[in-house]
């Protein structure tokens, strides 16, 4: 297993209660509720405590590191970073390349993250993509169930 590194802000939050670990060993400290709202598939994969009936312990000594559930994912850090930027209420990248669009739409479909698929619509409809690569836009939109975008392409 590769050594882990911490993701850049905002995915390094101290109040996070879940760690997503990319295939290349980057730890994304995130919030279970945000992930669960965005993806029912990921929500089902989130590890639960085996001692869920015990009351939460209100005090953790400062020298003892906080234990967060960890979910190992098969995607590399750069893909998870973009995916999480579409989940969290933060600015998403202004433009994405076709390979990134393809990866993101595929990941959104794999994780049943319909809100991400919907937020990809303006990226596919960008003039640069429609004018320079309409066939790619058509294929991506068709696979994502965006018939109106596919027609425009």
PDB file of N, CA, C and O in Angstrom, residues 21-95:
ATOM      1  N   UNK A  21      -9.766   7.572   0.430  1.00  0.00           N
ATOM      2  CA  UNK A  21      -8.366   7.384   0.052  1.00  0.00           C
ATOM      3  C   UNK A  21      -8.321   7.003  -1.420  1.00  0.00           C
ATOM      4  O   UNK A  21      -8.929   6.018  -1.838  1.00  0.00           O
ATOM      5  N   UNK A  22      -7.605   7.815  -2.198  1.00  0.00           N
ATOM      6  CA  UNK A  22      -7.493   7.571  -3.633  1.00  0.00           C
ATOM      7  C   UNK A  22      -6.570   6.395  -3.910  1.00  0.00           C
ATOM      8  O   UNK A  22      -5.821   5.951  -3.033  1.00  0.00           O
ATOM      9  N   UNK A  23      -6.596   5.922  -5.139  1.00  0.00           N
ATOM     10  CA  UNK A  23      -5.756   4.786  -5.524  1.00  0.00           C
ATOM     11  C   UNK A  23      -4.264   5.110  -5.433  1.00  0.00           C
ATOM     12  O   UNK A  23      -3.446   4.212  -5.268  1.00  0.00           O
ATOM     13  N   UNK A  24      -3.932   6.410  -5.503  1.00  0.00           N
ATOM     14  CA  UNK A  24      -2.531   6.799  -5.378  1.00  0.00           C
ATOM     15  C   UNK A  24      -2.191   7.317  -3.977  1.00  0.00           C
ATOM     16  O   UNK A  24      -1.187   7.988  -3.780  1.00  0.00           O
ATOM     17  N   UNK A  25      -3.027   6.987  -2.995  1.00  0.00           N
ATOM     18  CA  UNK A  25      -2.695   7.223  -1.595  1.00  0.00           C
ATOM     19  C   UNK A  25      -2.954   8.607  -1.042  1.00  0.00           C
ATOM     20  O   UNK A  25      -2.403   8.961  -0.015  1.00  0.00           O
ATOM     21  N   UNK A  26      -3.801   9.401  -1.689  1.00  0.00           N
ATOM     22  CA  UNK A  26      -4.120  10.728  -1.167  1.00  0.00           C
ATOM     23  C   UNK A  26      -5.393  10.631  -0.322  1.00  0.00           C
ATOM     24  O   UNK A  26      -6.392  10.055  -0.748  1.00  0.00           O
ATOM     25  N   UNK A  27      -5.334  11.188   0.896  1.00  0.00           N
ATOM     26  CA  UNK A  27      -6.473  11.165   1.821  1.00  0.00           C
ATOM     27  C   UNK A  27      -7.294  12.436   1.668  1.00  0.00           C
ATOM     28  O   UNK A  27      -6.783  13.537   1.819  1.00  0.00           O
ATOM     29  N   UNK A  28      -8.565  12.258   1.394  1.00  0.00           N
ATOM     30  CA  UNK A  28      -9.514  13.361   1.305  1.00  0.00           C
ATOM     31  C   UNK A  28     -10.394  13.302   2.550  1.00  0.00           C
ATOM     32  O   UNK A  28     -11.160  12.353   2.721  1.00  0.00           O
ATOM     33  N   UNK A  29     -10.243  14.290   3.422  1.00  0.00           N
ATOM     34  CA  UNK A  29     -11.063  14.351   4.629  1.00  0.00           C
ATOM     35  C   UNK A  29     -12.353  15.077   4.264  1.00  0.00           C
ATOM     36  O   UNK A  29     -12.334  16.264   3.944  1.00  0.00           O
ATOM     37  N   UNK A  30     -13.439  14.327   4.318  1.00  0.00           N
ATOM     38  CA  UNK A  30     -14.733  14.841   3.868  1.00  0.00           C
ATOM     39  C   UNK A  30     -15.797  14.592   4.928  1.00  0.00           C
ATOM     40  O   UNK A  30     -15.529  14.015   5.978  1.00  0.00           O
ATOM     41  N   UNK A  31     -17.005  14.997   4.619  1.00  0.00           N
ATOM     42  CA  UNK A  31     -18.130  14.878   5.539  1.00  0.00           C
ATOM     43  C   UNK A  31     -19.110  13.838   5.012  1.00  0.00           C
ATOM     44  O   UNK A  31     -19.572  13.944   3.869  1.00  0.00           O
ATOM     45  N   UNK A  32     -19.396  12.838   5.851  1.00  0.00           N
ATOM     46  CA  UNK A  32     -20.272  11.734   5.449  1.00  0.00           C
ATOM     47  C   UNK A  32     -21.583  12.213   4.842  1.00  0.00           C
ATOM     48  O   UNK A  32     -22.027  11.672   3.833  1.00  0.00           O
ATOM     49  N   UNK A  33     -22.199  13.200   5.465  1.00  0.00           N
ATOM     50  CA  UNK A  33     -23.510  13.644   4.990  1.00  0.00           C
ATOM     51  C   UNK A  33     -23.442  14.234   3.586  1.00  0.00           C
ATOM     52  O   UNK A  33     -24.349  14.017   2.779  1.00  0.00           O
ATOM     53  N   UNK A  34     -22.386  14.954   3.285  1.00  0.00           N
ATOM     54  CA  UNK A  34     -22.229  15.510   1.937  1.00  0.00           C
ATOM     55  C   UNK A  34     -22.085  14.380   0.920  1.00  0.00           C
ATOM     56  O   UNK A  34     -22.710  14.402  -0.143  1.00  0.00           O
ATOM     57  N   UNK A  35     -21.269  13.411   1.248  1.00  0.00           N
ATOM     58  CA  UNK A  35     -21.029  12.283   0.342  1.00  0.00           C
ATOM     59  C   UNK A  35     -22.306  11.465   0.180  1.00  0.00           C
ATOM     60  O   UNK A  35     -22.682  11.085  -0.930  1.00  0.00           O
ATOM     61  N   UNK A  36     -22.993  11.211   1.284  1.00  0.00           N
ATOM     62  CA  UNK A  36     -24.221  10.415   1.231  1.00  0.00           C
ATOM     63  C   UNK A  36     -25.327  11.115   0.445  1.00  0.00           C
ATOM     64  O   UNK A  36     -26.079  10.458  -0.279  1.00  0.00           O
ATOM     65  N   UNK A  37     -25.428  12.430   0.575  1.00  0.00           N
ATOM     66  CA  UNK A  37     -26.428  13.170  -0.195  1.00  0.00           C
ATOM     67  C   UNK A  37     -26.143  13.110  -1.694  1.00  0.00           C
ATOM     68  O   UNK A  37     -27.056  13.033  -2.508  1.00  0.00           O
ATOM     69  N   UNK A  38     -24.890  13.149  -2.058  1.00  0.00           N
ATOM     70  CA  UNK A  38     -24.512  13.174  -3.466  1.00  0.00           C
ATOM     71  C   UNK A  38     -24.539  11.793  -4.120  1.00  0.00           C
ATOM     72  O   UNK A  38     -24.828  11.682  -5.305  1.00  0.00           O
ATOM     73  N   UNK A  39     -24.238  10.754  -3.346  1.00  0.00           N
ATOM     74  CA  UNK A  39     -24.092   9.426  -3.939  1.00  0.00           C
ATOM     75  C   UNK A  39     -24.615   8.318  -3.032  1.00  0.00           C
ATOM     76  O   UNK A  39     -23.967   7.959  -2.040  1.00  0.00           O
ATOM     77  N   UNK A  40     -25.749   7.732  -3.390  1.00  0.00           N
ATOM     78  CA  UNK A  40     -26.246   6.610  -2.591  1.00  0.00           C
ATOM     79  C   UNK A  40     -25.306   5.395  -2.642  1.00  0.00           C
ATOM     80  O   UNK A  40     -25.231   4.632  -1.688  1.00  0.00           O
ATOM     81  N   UNK A  41     -24.576   5.254  -3.725  1.00  0.00           N
ATOM     82  CA  UNK A  41     -23.628   4.133  -3.833  1.00  0.00           C
ATOM     83  C   UNK A  41     -22.495   4.303  -2.831  1.00  0.00           C
ATOM     84  O   UNK A  41     -22.161   3.379  -2.092  1.00  0.00           O
ATOM     85  N   UNK A  42     -21.903   5.498  -2.780  1.00  0.00           N
ATOM     86  CA  UNK A  42     -20.838   5.741  -1.799  1.00  0.00           C
ATOM     87  C   UNK A  42     -21.387   5.674  -0.377  1.00  0.00           C
ATOM     88  O   UNK A  42     -20.710   5.178   0.521  1.00  0.00           O
ATOM     89  N   UNK A  43     -22.602   6.165  -0.177  1.00  0.00           N
ATOM     90  CA  UNK A  43     -23.209   6.111   1.162  1.00  0.00           C
ATOM     91  C   UNK A  43     -23.280   4.677   1.671  1.00  0.00           C
ATOM     92  O   UNK A  43     -23.011   4.413   2.844  1.00  0.00           O
ATOM     93  N   UNK A  44     -23.603   3.754   0.783  1.00  0.00           N
ATOM     94  CA  UNK A  44     -23.705   2.347   1.176  1.00  0.00           C
ATOM     95  C   UNK A  44     -22.333   1.739   1.474  1.00  0.00           C
ATOM     96  O   UNK A  44     -22.239   0.753   2.204  1.00  0.00           O
ATOM     97  N   UNK A  45     -21.271   2.330   0.920  1.00  0.00           N
ATOM     98  CA  UNK A  45     -19.921   1.801   1.129  1.00  0.00           C
ATOM     99  C   UNK A  45     -19.226   2.359   2.364  1.00  0.00           C
ATOM    100  O   UNK A  45     -18.192   1.838   2.776  1.00  0.00           O
ATOM    101  N   UNK A  46     -19.778   3.425   2.933  1.00  0.00           N
ATOM    102  CA  UNK A  46     -19.131   4.060   4.084  1.00  0.00           C
ATOM    103  C   UNK A  46     -19.107   3.090   5.255  1.00  0.00           C
ATOM    104  O   UNK A  46     -20.146   2.586   5.674  1.00  0.00           O
ATOM    105  N   UNK A  47     -17.908   2.814   5.767  1.00  0.00           N
ATOM    106  CA  UNK A  47     -17.813   1.887   6.903  1.00  0.00           C
ATOM    107  C   UNK A  47     -18.542   2.447   8.122  1.00  0.00           C
ATOM    108  O   UNK A  47     -18.503   3.644   8.384  1.00  0.00           O
ATOM    109  N   UNK A  48     -19.202   1.562   8.834  1.00  0.00           N
ATOM    110  CA  UNK A  48     -19.873   1.965  10.060  1.00  0.00           C
ATOM    111  C   UNK A  48     -19.132   1.367  11.242  1.00  0.00           C
ATOM    112  O   UNK A  48     -18.460   0.342  11.116  1.00  0.00           O
ATOM    113  N   UNK A  49     -19.260   2.001  12.367  1.00  0.00           N
ATOM    114  CA  UNK A  49     -18.602   1.515  13.573  1.00  0.00           C
ATOM    115  C   UNK A  49     -19.227   0.200  13.994  1.00  0.00           C
ATOM    116  O   UNK A  49     -20.432   0.037  13.967  1.00  0.00           O
ATOM    117  N   UNK A  50     -18.407  -0.736  14.401  1.00  0.00           N
ATOM    118  CA  UNK A  50     -18.932  -2.016  14.876  1.00  0.00           C
ATOM    119  C   UNK A  50     -19.573  -1.875  16.244  1.00  0.00           C
ATOM    120  O   UNK A  50     -20.300  -2.735  16.687  1.00  0.00           O
ATOM    121  N   UNK A  51     -19.315  -0.759  16.907  1.00  0.00           N
ATOM    122  CA  UNK A  51     -19.861  -0.518  18.236  1.00  0.00           C
ATOM    123  C   UNK A  51     -20.833   0.662  18.162  1.00  0.00           C
ATOM    124  O   UNK A  51     -20.727   1.607  18.917  1.00  0.00           O
ATOM    125  N   UNK A  52     -21.796   0.589  17.228  1.00  0.00           N
ATOM    126  CA  UNK A  52     -22.671   1.726  16.972  1.00  0.00           C
ATOM    127  C   UNK A  52     -23.665   2.002  18.093  1.00  0.00           C
ATOM    128  O   UNK A  52     -24.260   3.068  18.130  1.00  0.00           O
ATOM    129  N   UNK A  53     -23.852   1.061  19.020  1.00  0.00           N
ATOM    130  CA  UNK A  53     -24.801   1.291  20.111  1.00  0.00           C
ATOM    131  C   UNK A  53     -24.170   2.058  21.270  1.00  0.00           C
ATOM    132  O   UNK A  53     -24.870   2.574  22.128  1.00  0.00           O
ATOM    133  N   UNK A  54     -22.868   2.122  21.288  1.00  0.00           N
ATOM    134  CA  UNK A  54     -22.188   2.836  22.373  1.00  0.00           C
ATOM    135  C   UNK A  54     -22.355   4.334  22.176  1.00  0.00           C
ATOM    136  O   UNK A  54     -22.313   4.827  21.056  1.00  0.00           O
ATOM    137  N   UNK A  55     -22.557   5.073  23.265  1.00  0.00           N
ATOM    138  CA  UNK A  55     -22.682   6.526  23.115  1.00  0.00           C
ATOM    139  C   UNK A  55     -21.357   7.134  22.667  1.00  0.00           C
ATOM    140  O   UNK A  55     -20.293   6.599  22.980  1.00  0.00           O
ATOM    141  N   UNK A  56     -21.401   8.229  21.909  1.00  0.00           N
ATOM    142  CA  UNK A  56     -20.141   8.842  21.471  1.00  0.00           C
ATOM    143  C   UNK A  56     -19.361   9.376  22.664  1.00  0.00           C
ATOM    144  O   UNK A  56     -19.933   9.863  23.629  1.00  0.00           O
ATOM    145  N   UNK A  57     -18.075   9.263  22.596  1.00  0.00           N
ATOM    146  CA  UNK A  57     -17.207   9.746  23.662  1.00  0.00           C
ATOM    147  C   UNK A  57     -16.969  11.231  23.419  1.00  0.00           C
ATOM    148  O   UNK A  57     -16.451  11.614  22.377  1.00  0.00           O
ATOM    149  N   UNK A  58     -17.341  12.099  24.350  1.00  0.00           N
ATOM    150  CA  UNK A  58     -17.258  13.540  24.095  1.00  0.00           C
ATOM    151  C   UNK A  58     -15.847  14.118  24.113  1.00  0.00           C
ATOM    152  O   UNK A  58     -15.621  15.195  23.615  1.00  0.00           O
ATOM    153  N   UNK A  59     -14.902  13.393  24.678  1.00  0.00           N
ATOM    154  CA  UNK A  59     -13.562  13.957  24.808  1.00  0.00           C
ATOM    155  C   UNK A  59     -12.538  13.011  24.206  1.00  0.00           C
ATOM    156  O   UNK A  59     -12.516  11.824  24.509  1.00  0.00           O
ATOM    157  N   UNK A  60     -11.708  13.541  23.323  1.00  0.00           N
ATOM    158  CA  UNK A  60     -10.595  12.775  22.770  1.00  0.00           C
ATOM    159  C   UNK A  60      -9.323  13.480  23.217  1.00  0.00           C
ATOM    160  O   UNK A  60      -9.142  14.662  22.930  1.00  0.00           O
ATOM    161  N   UNK A  61      -8.460  12.782  23.946  1.00  0.00           N
ATOM    162  CA  UNK A  61      -7.222  13.430  24.402  1.00  0.00           C
ATOM    163  C   UNK A  61      -6.442  14.001  23.214  1.00  0.00           C
ATOM    164  O   UNK A  61      -6.430  13.411  22.136  1.00  0.00           O
ATOM    165  N   UNK A  62      -5.788  15.139  23.402  1.00  0.00           N
ATOM    166  CA  UNK A  62      -5.110  15.802  22.291  1.00  0.00           C
ATOM    167  C   UNK A  62      -4.010  14.980  21.631  1.00  0.00           C
ATOM    168  O   UNK A  62      -3.739  15.147  20.476  1.00  0.00           O
ATOM    169  N   UNK A  63      -3.379  14.084  22.351  1.00  0.00           N
ATOM    170  CA  UNK A  63      -2.281  13.297  21.777  1.00  0.00           C
ATOM    171  C   UNK A  63      -2.778  12.076  21.017  1.00  0.00           C
ATOM    172  O   UNK A  63      -2.022  11.437  20.327  1.00  0.00           O
ATOM    173  N   UNK A  64      -4.038  11.746  21.163  1.00  0.00           N
ATOM    174  CA  UNK A  64      -4.584  10.582  20.486  1.00  0.00           C
ATOM    175  C   UNK A  64      -5.237  11.019  19.177  1.00  0.00           C
ATOM    176  O   UNK A  64      -6.145  11.834  19.171  1.00  0.00           O
ATOM    177  N   UNK A  65      -4.747  10.514  18.040  1.00  0.00           N
ATOM    178  CA  UNK A  65      -5.330  10.946  16.773  1.00  0.00           C
ATOM    179  C   UNK A  65      -6.776  10.475  16.640  1.00  0.00           C
ATOM    180  O   UNK A  65      -7.135   9.392  17.096  1.00  0.00           O
ATOM    181  N   UNK A  66      -7.578  11.314  16.049  1.00  0.00           N
ATOM    182  CA  UNK A  66      -8.991  10.998  15.842  1.00  0.00           C
ATOM    183  C   UNK A  66      -9.115   9.910  14.778  1.00  0.00           C
ATOM    184  O   UNK A  66      -8.502   9.995  13.718  1.00  0.00           O
ATOM    185  N   UNK A  67      -9.874   8.909  15.090  1.00  0.00           N
ATOM    186  CA  UNK A  67     -10.081   7.821  14.145  1.00  0.00           C
ATOM    187  C   UNK A  67     -11.324   8.102  13.305  1.00  0.00           C
ATOM    188  O   UNK A  67     -12.419   8.255  13.835  1.00  0.00           O
ATOM    189  N   UNK A  68     -11.139   8.196  12.000  1.00  0.00           N
ATOM    190  CA  UNK A  68     -12.245   8.410  11.069  1.00  0.00           C
ATOM    191  C   UNK A  68     -12.374   7.160  10.206  1.00  0.00           C
ATOM    192  O   UNK A  68     -11.363   6.561   9.838  1.00  0.00           O
ATOM    193  N   UNK A  69     -13.602   6.795   9.845  1.00  0.00           N
ATOM    194  CA  UNK A  69     -13.732   5.674   8.902  1.00  0.00           C
ATOM    195  C   UNK A  69     -13.014   6.025   7.600  1.00  0.00           C
ATOM    196  O   UNK A  69     -12.987   7.179   7.190  1.00  0.00           O
ATOM    197  N   UNK A  70     -12.431   5.016   6.986  1.00  0.00           N
ATOM    198  CA  UNK A  70     -11.696   5.206   5.735  1.00  0.00           C
ATOM    199  C   UNK A  70     -12.354   4.371   4.648  1.00  0.00           C
ATOM    200  O   UNK A  70     -12.713   3.225   4.870  1.00  0.00           O
ATOM    201  N   UNK A  71     -12.457   4.969   3.478  1.00  0.00           N
ATOM    202  CA  UNK A  71     -13.030   4.279   2.333  1.00  0.00           C
ATOM    203  C   UNK A  71     -12.001   4.336   1.208  1.00  0.00           C
ATOM    204  O   UNK A  71     -11.650   5.416   0.733  1.00  0.00           O
ATOM    205  N   UNK A  72     -11.474   3.175   0.838  1.00  0.00           N
ATOM    206  CA  UNK A  72     -10.476   3.096  -0.223  1.00  0.00           C
ATOM    207  C   UNK A  72     -11.192   3.050  -1.565  1.00  0.00           C
ATOM    208  O   UNK A  72     -12.049   2.202  -1.785  1.00  0.00           O
ATOM    209  N   UNK A  73     -10.826   3.980  -2.456  1.00  0.00           N
ATOM    210  CA  UNK A  73     -11.463   4.065  -3.763  1.00  0.00           C
ATOM    211  C   UNK A  73     -10.456   3.750  -4.861  1.00  0.00           C
ATOM    212  O   UNK A  73      -9.245   3.873  -4.659  1.00  0.00           O
ATOM    213  N   UNK A  74     -10.949   3.372  -6.014  1.00  0.00           N
ATOM    214  CA  UNK A  74     -10.060   2.955  -7.109  1.00  0.00           C
ATOM    215  C   UNK A  74      -9.673   4.096  -8.044  1.00  0.00           C
ATOM    216  O   UNK A  74      -8.953   3.875  -9.011  1.00  0.00           O
ATOM    217  N   UNK A  75     -10.121   5.308  -7.757  1.00  0.00           N
ATOM    218  CA  UNK A  75      -9.806   6.446  -8.613  1.00  0.00           C
ATOM    219  C   UNK A  75      -8.570   7.183  -8.095  1.00  0.00           C
ATOM    220  O   UNK A  75      -8.366   7.272  -6.891  1.00  0.00           O
ATOM    221  N   UNK A  76      -7.783   7.775  -9.013  1.00  0.00           N
ATOM    222  CA  UNK A  76      -6.634   8.575  -8.581  1.00  0.00           C
ATOM    223  C   UNK A  76      -7.082   9.914  -8.000  1.00  0.00           C
ATOM    224  O   UNK A  76      -8.217  10.356  -8.211  1.00  0.00           O
ATOM    225  N   UNK A  77      -6.182  10.563  -7.291  1.00  0.00           N
ATOM    226  CA  UNK A  77      -6.492  11.800  -6.564  1.00  0.00           C
ATOM    227  C   UNK A  77      -7.021  12.907  -7.462  1.00  0.00           C
ATOM    228  O   UNK A  77      -7.969  13.599  -7.093  1.00  0.00           O
ATOM    229  N   UNK A  78      -6.451  13.084  -8.650  1.00  0.00           N
ATOM    230  CA  UNK A  78      -6.900  14.198  -9.496  1.00  0.00           C
ATOM    231  C   UNK A  78      -8.361  14.030  -9.926  1.00  0.00           C
ATOM    232  O   UNK A  78      -9.085  15.005 -10.057  1.00  0.00           O
ATOM    233  N   UNK A  79      -8.815  12.799 -10.085  1.00  0.00           N
ATOM    234  CA  UNK A  79     -10.212  12.548 -10.457  1.00  0.00           C
ATOM    235  C   UNK A  79     -11.121  12.779  -9.248  1.00  0.00           C
ATOM    236  O   UNK A  79     -12.160  13.428  -9.359  1.00  0.00           O
ATOM    237  N   UNK A  80     -10.730  12.269  -8.081  1.00  0.00           N
ATOM    238  CA  UNK A  80     -11.542  12.473  -6.872  1.00  0.00           C
ATOM    239  C   UNK A  80     -11.628  13.944  -6.506  1.00  0.00           C
ATOM    240  O   UNK A  80     -12.679  14.418  -6.054  1.00  0.00           O
ATOM    241  N   UNK A  81     -10.551  14.684  -6.704  1.00  0.00           N
ATOM    242  CA  UNK A  81     -10.546  16.102  -6.395  1.00  0.00           C
ATOM    243  C   UNK A  81     -11.633  16.822  -7.214  1.00  0.00           C
ATOM    244  O   UNK A  81     -12.415  17.603  -6.669  1.00  0.00           O
ATOM    245  N   UNK A  82     -11.692  16.566  -8.492  1.00  0.00           N
ATOM    246  CA  UNK A  82     -12.710  17.205  -9.341  1.00  0.00           C
ATOM    247  C   UNK A  82     -14.101  16.707  -8.954  1.00  0.00           C
ATOM    248  O   UNK A  82     -15.045  17.493  -8.833  1.00  0.00           O
ATOM    249  N   UNK A  83     -14.248  15.413  -8.731  1.00  0.00           N
ATOM    250  CA  UNK A  83     -15.534  14.834  -8.338  1.00  0.00           C
ATOM    251  C   UNK A  83     -16.059  15.513  -7.066  1.00  0.00           C
ATOM    252  O   UNK A  83     -17.220  15.932  -7.009  1.00  0.00           O
ATOM    253  N   UNK A  84     -15.200  15.659  -6.071  1.00  0.00           N
ATOM    254  CA  UNK A  84     -15.615  16.274  -4.809  1.00  0.00           C
ATOM    255  C   UNK A  84     -15.927  17.757  -4.980  1.00  0.00           C
ATOM    256  O   UNK A  84     -16.789  18.300  -4.290  1.00  0.00           O
ATOM    257  N   UNK A  85     -15.269  18.431  -5.905  1.00  0.00           N
ATOM    258  CA  UNK A  85     -15.564  19.848  -6.160  1.00  0.00           C
ATOM    259  C   UNK A  85     -16.960  20.027  -6.739  1.00  0.00           C
ATOM    260  O   UNK A  85     -17.558  21.090  -6.620  1.00  0.00           O
ATOM    261  N   UNK A  86     -17.492  18.994  -7.357  1.00  0.00           N
ATOM    262  CA  UNK A  86     -18.862  19.041  -7.861  1.00  0.00           C
ATOM    263  C   UNK A  86     -19.872  18.670  -6.771  1.00  0.00           C
ATOM    264  O   UNK A  86     -21.053  18.931  -6.911  1.00  0.00           O
ATOM    265  N   UNK A  87     -19.414  18.047  -5.699  1.00  0.00           N
ATOM    266  CA  UNK A  87     -20.298  17.698  -4.578  1.00  0.00           C
ATOM    267  C   UNK A  87     -20.401  18.849  -3.587  1.00  0.00           C
ATOM    268  O   UNK A  87     -21.491  19.200  -3.149  1.00  0.00           O
ATOM    269  N   UNK A  88     -19.274  19.412  -3.224  1.00  0.00           N
ATOM    270  CA  UNK A  88     -19.233  20.470  -2.212  1.00  0.00           C
ATOM    271  C   UNK A  88     -19.666  21.815  -2.795  1.00  0.00           C
ATOM    272  O   UNK A  88     -19.476  22.053  -3.992  1.00  0.00           O
ATOM    273  N   UNK A  89     -20.203  22.695  -1.961  1.00  0.00           N
ATOM    274  CA  UNK A  89     -20.616  24.029  -2.442  1.00  0.00           C
ATOM    275  C   UNK A  89     -19.426  24.979  -2.550  1.00  0.00           C
ATOM    276  O   UNK A  89     -19.300  25.950  -1.809  1.00  0.00           O
ATOM    277  N   UNK A  90     -18.537  24.637  -3.454  1.00  0.00           N
ATOM    278  CA  UNK A  90     -17.345  25.436  -3.724  1.00  0.00           C
ATOM    279  C   UNK A  90     -17.269  25.625  -5.240  1.00  0.00           C
ATOM    280  O   UNK A  90     -17.928  24.902  -5.990  1.00  0.00           O
ATOM    281  N   UNK A  91     -16.474  26.582  -5.691  1.00  0.00           N
ATOM    282  CA  UNK A  91     -16.380  26.769  -7.146  1.00  0.00           C
ATOM    283  C   UNK A  91     -15.852  25.510  -7.831  1.00  0.00           C
ATOM    284  O   UNK A  91     -14.899  24.891  -7.377  1.00  0.00           O
ATOM    285  N   UNK A  92     -16.516  25.157  -8.900  1.00  0.00           N
ATOM    286  CA  UNK A  92     -16.034  24.030  -9.696  1.00  0.00           C
ATOM    287  C   UNK A  92     -15.071  24.564 -10.749  1.00  0.00           C
ATOM    288  O   UNK A  92     -15.047  25.764 -11.007  1.00  0.00           O
ATOM    289  N   UNK A  93     -14.274  23.716 -11.341  1.00  0.00           N
ATOM    290  CA  UNK A  93     -13.335  24.196 -12.357  1.00  0.00           C
ATOM    291  C   UNK A  93     -14.089  24.910 -13.481  1.00  0.00           C
ATOM    292  O   UNK A  93     -15.171  24.468 -13.879  1.00  0.00           O
ATOM    293  N   UNK A  94     -13.538  26.009 -14.010  1.00  0.00           N
ATOM    294  CA  UNK A  94     -14.248  26.783 -15.028  1.00  0.00           C
ATOM    295  C   UNK A  94     -14.431  26.032 -16.341  1.00  0.00           C
ATOM    296  O   UNK A  94     -15.436  26.200 -17.012  1.00  0.00           O
ATOM    297  N   UNK A  95     -13.483  25.214 -16.702  1.00  0.00           N
ATOM    298  CA  UNK A  95     -13.626  24.414 -17.920  1.00  0.00           C
ATOM    299  C   UNK A  95     -12.906  23.100 -17.720  1.00  0.00           C
ATOM    300  O   UNK A  95     -11.932  23.010 -16.965  1.00  0.00           O
TER     301      UNK A  95
END
